[in-house]
Amino acid sequence: MPKLKTKRGAAKRFKKTGTGKVSRSRAFRSHILTSKTTKRKRRLRKSALVSSANRKAVKRMLPYL
């Protein structure tokens, strides 16, 4: 088998946690922030985990994660 290439865009967006799960940052935090509540913006700062439905796709994009 030849070596697999990592999707560089995905490598910049996802990180592996200590327990082996995949973390991601939340969307909707780039612009038009005046209409969003402070509570919502504070929640968007925190990272989240990739759902089980998408985990397989992320693993395929990042073979050496």
Coordinates of N, CA and C in Angstrom, one line a residue:
M1 N 0.8 -1.2 0.0 CA 0.0 0.0 0.0 C 0.9 1.3 0.0
P2 N 0.6 2.2 -0.9 CA 1.3 3.5 -0.8 C 0.9 4.3 0.4
K3 N 1.7 5.3 0.7 CA 1.3 6.2 1.8 C 0.1 7.0 1.4
L4 N -0.7 7.4 2.4 CA -1.9 8.2 2.2 C -1.6 9.6 2.5
K5 N -2.2 10.5 1.7 CA -2.0 11.9 1.9 C -3.1 12.4 2.8
T6 N -2.7 13.3 3.7 CA -3.7 14.0 4.6 C -4.3 15.1 3.9
K7 N -5.6 15.3 4.1 CA -6.3 16.5 3.6 C -5.9 17.7 4.5
R8 N -5.2 18.6 3.9 CA -4.6 19.7 4.8 C -5.6 20.6 5.4
G9 N -6.7 20.8 4.6 CA -7.8 21.7 5.2 C -8.4 21.0 6.4
A10 N -8.5 19.7 6.4 CA -9.1 19.0 7.6 C -8.1 19.0 8.7
A11 N -6.8 18.9 8.4 CA -5.8 18.8 9.4 C -5.7 20.1 10.3
K12 N -6.1 21.3 9.6 CA -6.1 22.5 10.3 C -7.4 22.7 11.2
R13 N -8.4 21.9 10.9 CA -9.7 22.1 11.6 C -10.0 21.1 12.7
F14 N -9.3 19.9 12.7 CA -9.6 18.9 13.7 C -8.3 18.5 14.5
K15 N -8.6 18.2 15.8 CA -7.5 17.7 16.7 C -8.0 16.5 17.4
K16 N -7.0 15.7 17.8 CA -7.4 14.5 18.5 C -7.3 14.8 20.0
T17 N -8.3 14.3 20.8 CA -8.2 14.5 22.2 C -7.4 13.4 22.9
G18 N -7.2 13.5 24.2 CA -6.4 12.5 24.9 C -7.1 11.1 24.9
T19 N -8.4 11.1 24.8 CA -9.1 9.8 24.8 C -9.3 9.2 23.4
G20 N -8.8 9.9 22.4 CA -8.9 9.4 21.0 C -10.1 9.9 20.3
K21 N -10.9 10.8 20.9 CA -12.0 11.4 20.1 C -11.5 12.5 19.3
V22 N -12.3 13.1 18.4 CA -11.9 14.2 17.5 C -12.6 15.4 17.9
S23 N -11.9 16.5 18.2 CA -12.5 17.8 18.5 C -12.5 18.7 17.4
R24 N -13.4 19.7 17.4 CA -13.6 20.6 16.3 C -14.0 22.0 16.9
S25 N -13.9 23.1 16.2 CA -14.3 24.3 16.6 C -15.7 24.6 16.1
R26 N -16.5 25.4 16.7 CA -17.9 25.7 16.3 C -18.0 26.7 15.2
A27 N -19.0 26.6 14.4 CA -19.3 27.5 13.3 C -20.1 28.7 13.8
F28 N -20.3 29.7 12.9 CA -21.2 30.9 13.1 C -20.5 31.9 14.0
R29 N -19.2 32.0 14.0 CA -18.6 33.0 14.9 C -17.7 34.0 14.1
S30 N -17.9 34.1 12.8 CA -17.0 34.9 12.0 C -17.5 36.4 11.8
H31 N -18.8 36.5 11.6 CA -19.3 37.9 11.3 C -20.8 37.9 11.7
I32 N -21.4 39.1 11.5 CA -22.8 39.4 12.0 C -23.0 39.0 13.4
L33 N -22.1 39.5 14.3 CA -22.1 39.1 15.7 C -23.0 40.0 16.5
T34 N -23.4 41.1 16.0 CA -24.3 42.0 16.7 C -25.7 41.4 17.0
S35 N -26.1 40.6 16.0 CA -27.5 40.1 16.2 C -27.5 38.8 17.0
K36 N -26.3 38.3 17.4 CA -26.3 37.1 18.2 C -26.1 37.5 19.7
T37 N -26.7 36.7 20.6 CA -26.7 37.1 22.0 C -25.3 36.8 22.6
T38 N -25.0 37.4 23.7 CA -23.7 37.2 24.4 C -23.6 35.7 24.8
K39 N -24.7 35.2 25.3 CA -24.7 33.8 25.7 C -24.3 32.8 24.6
R40 N -24.9 33.1 23.4 CA -24.7 32.3 22.2 C -23.2 32.4 21.8
K41 N -22.7 33.6 21.8 CA -21.3 33.9 21.3 C -20.3 33.2 22.3
R42 N -20.6 33.2 23.6 CA -19.8 32.6 24.6 C -19.7 31.1 24.4
R43 N -20.9 30.5 24.1 CA -21.0 29.1 23.8 C -20.2 28.7 22.6
L44 N -20.2 29.6 21.6 CA -19.5 29.3 20.3 C -18.0 29.3 20.5
R45 N -17.5 29.9 21.5 CA -16.0 30.0 21.8 C -15.4 28.6 22.1
K46 N -16.3 27.8 22.7 CA -15.8 26.5 23.2 C -15.7 25.5 22.0
S47 N -14.8 24.5 22.2 CA -14.7 23.5 21.1 C -15.8 22.4 21.4
A48 N -16.0 21.6 20.4 CA -17.0 20.5 20.5 C -16.4 19.3 19.9
L49 N -17.1 18.1 20.1 CA -16.6 16.9 19.6 C -17.3 16.6 18.2
V50 N -16.6 15.9 17.4 CA -17.2 15.5 16.1 C -18.2 14.4 16.4
S51 N -19.4 14.5 15.8 CA -20.4 13.5 16.1 C -20.0 12.1 15.5
S52 N -20.7 11.1 16.0 CA -20.4 9.7 15.6 C -20.7 9.5 14.1
A53 N -21.7 10.2 13.6 CA -22.0 10.1 12.2 C -20.9 10.6 11.3
N54 N -20.2 11.6 11.7 CA -19.1 12.2 10.9 C -17.7 11.7 11.2
R55 N -17.6 10.9 12.3 CA -16.3 10.5 12.7 C -15.5 9.7 11.7
K56 N -16.2 8.8 11.0 CA -15.6 8.0 9.9 C -15.1 8.8 8.8
A57 N -15.8 9.8 8.4 CA -15.4 10.7 7.3 C -14.1 11.5 7.7
V58 N -14.1 12.0 8.9 CA -12.9 12.7 9.4 C -11.7 11.8 9.5
K59 N -11.9 10.6 9.9 CA -10.8 9.6 10.0 C -10.2 9.3 8.6
R60 N -11.1 9.3 7.6 CA -10.6 9.0 6.3 C -9.8 10.2 5.7
M61 N -10.2 11.4 6.1 CA -9.5 12.6 5.6 C -8.1 12.7 6.3
L62 N -8.1 12.2 7.6 CA -6.8 12.3 8.4 C -6.4 10.9 8.8
P63 N -5.7 10.2 7.9 CA -5.3 8.8 8.1 C -4.3 8.7 9.3
Y64 N -3.6 9.7 9.6 CA -2.5 9.5 10.7 C -2.9 10.3 11.9
L65 N -4.1 10.6 12.1 CA -4.6 11.4 13.3 C -4.6 10.5 14.5

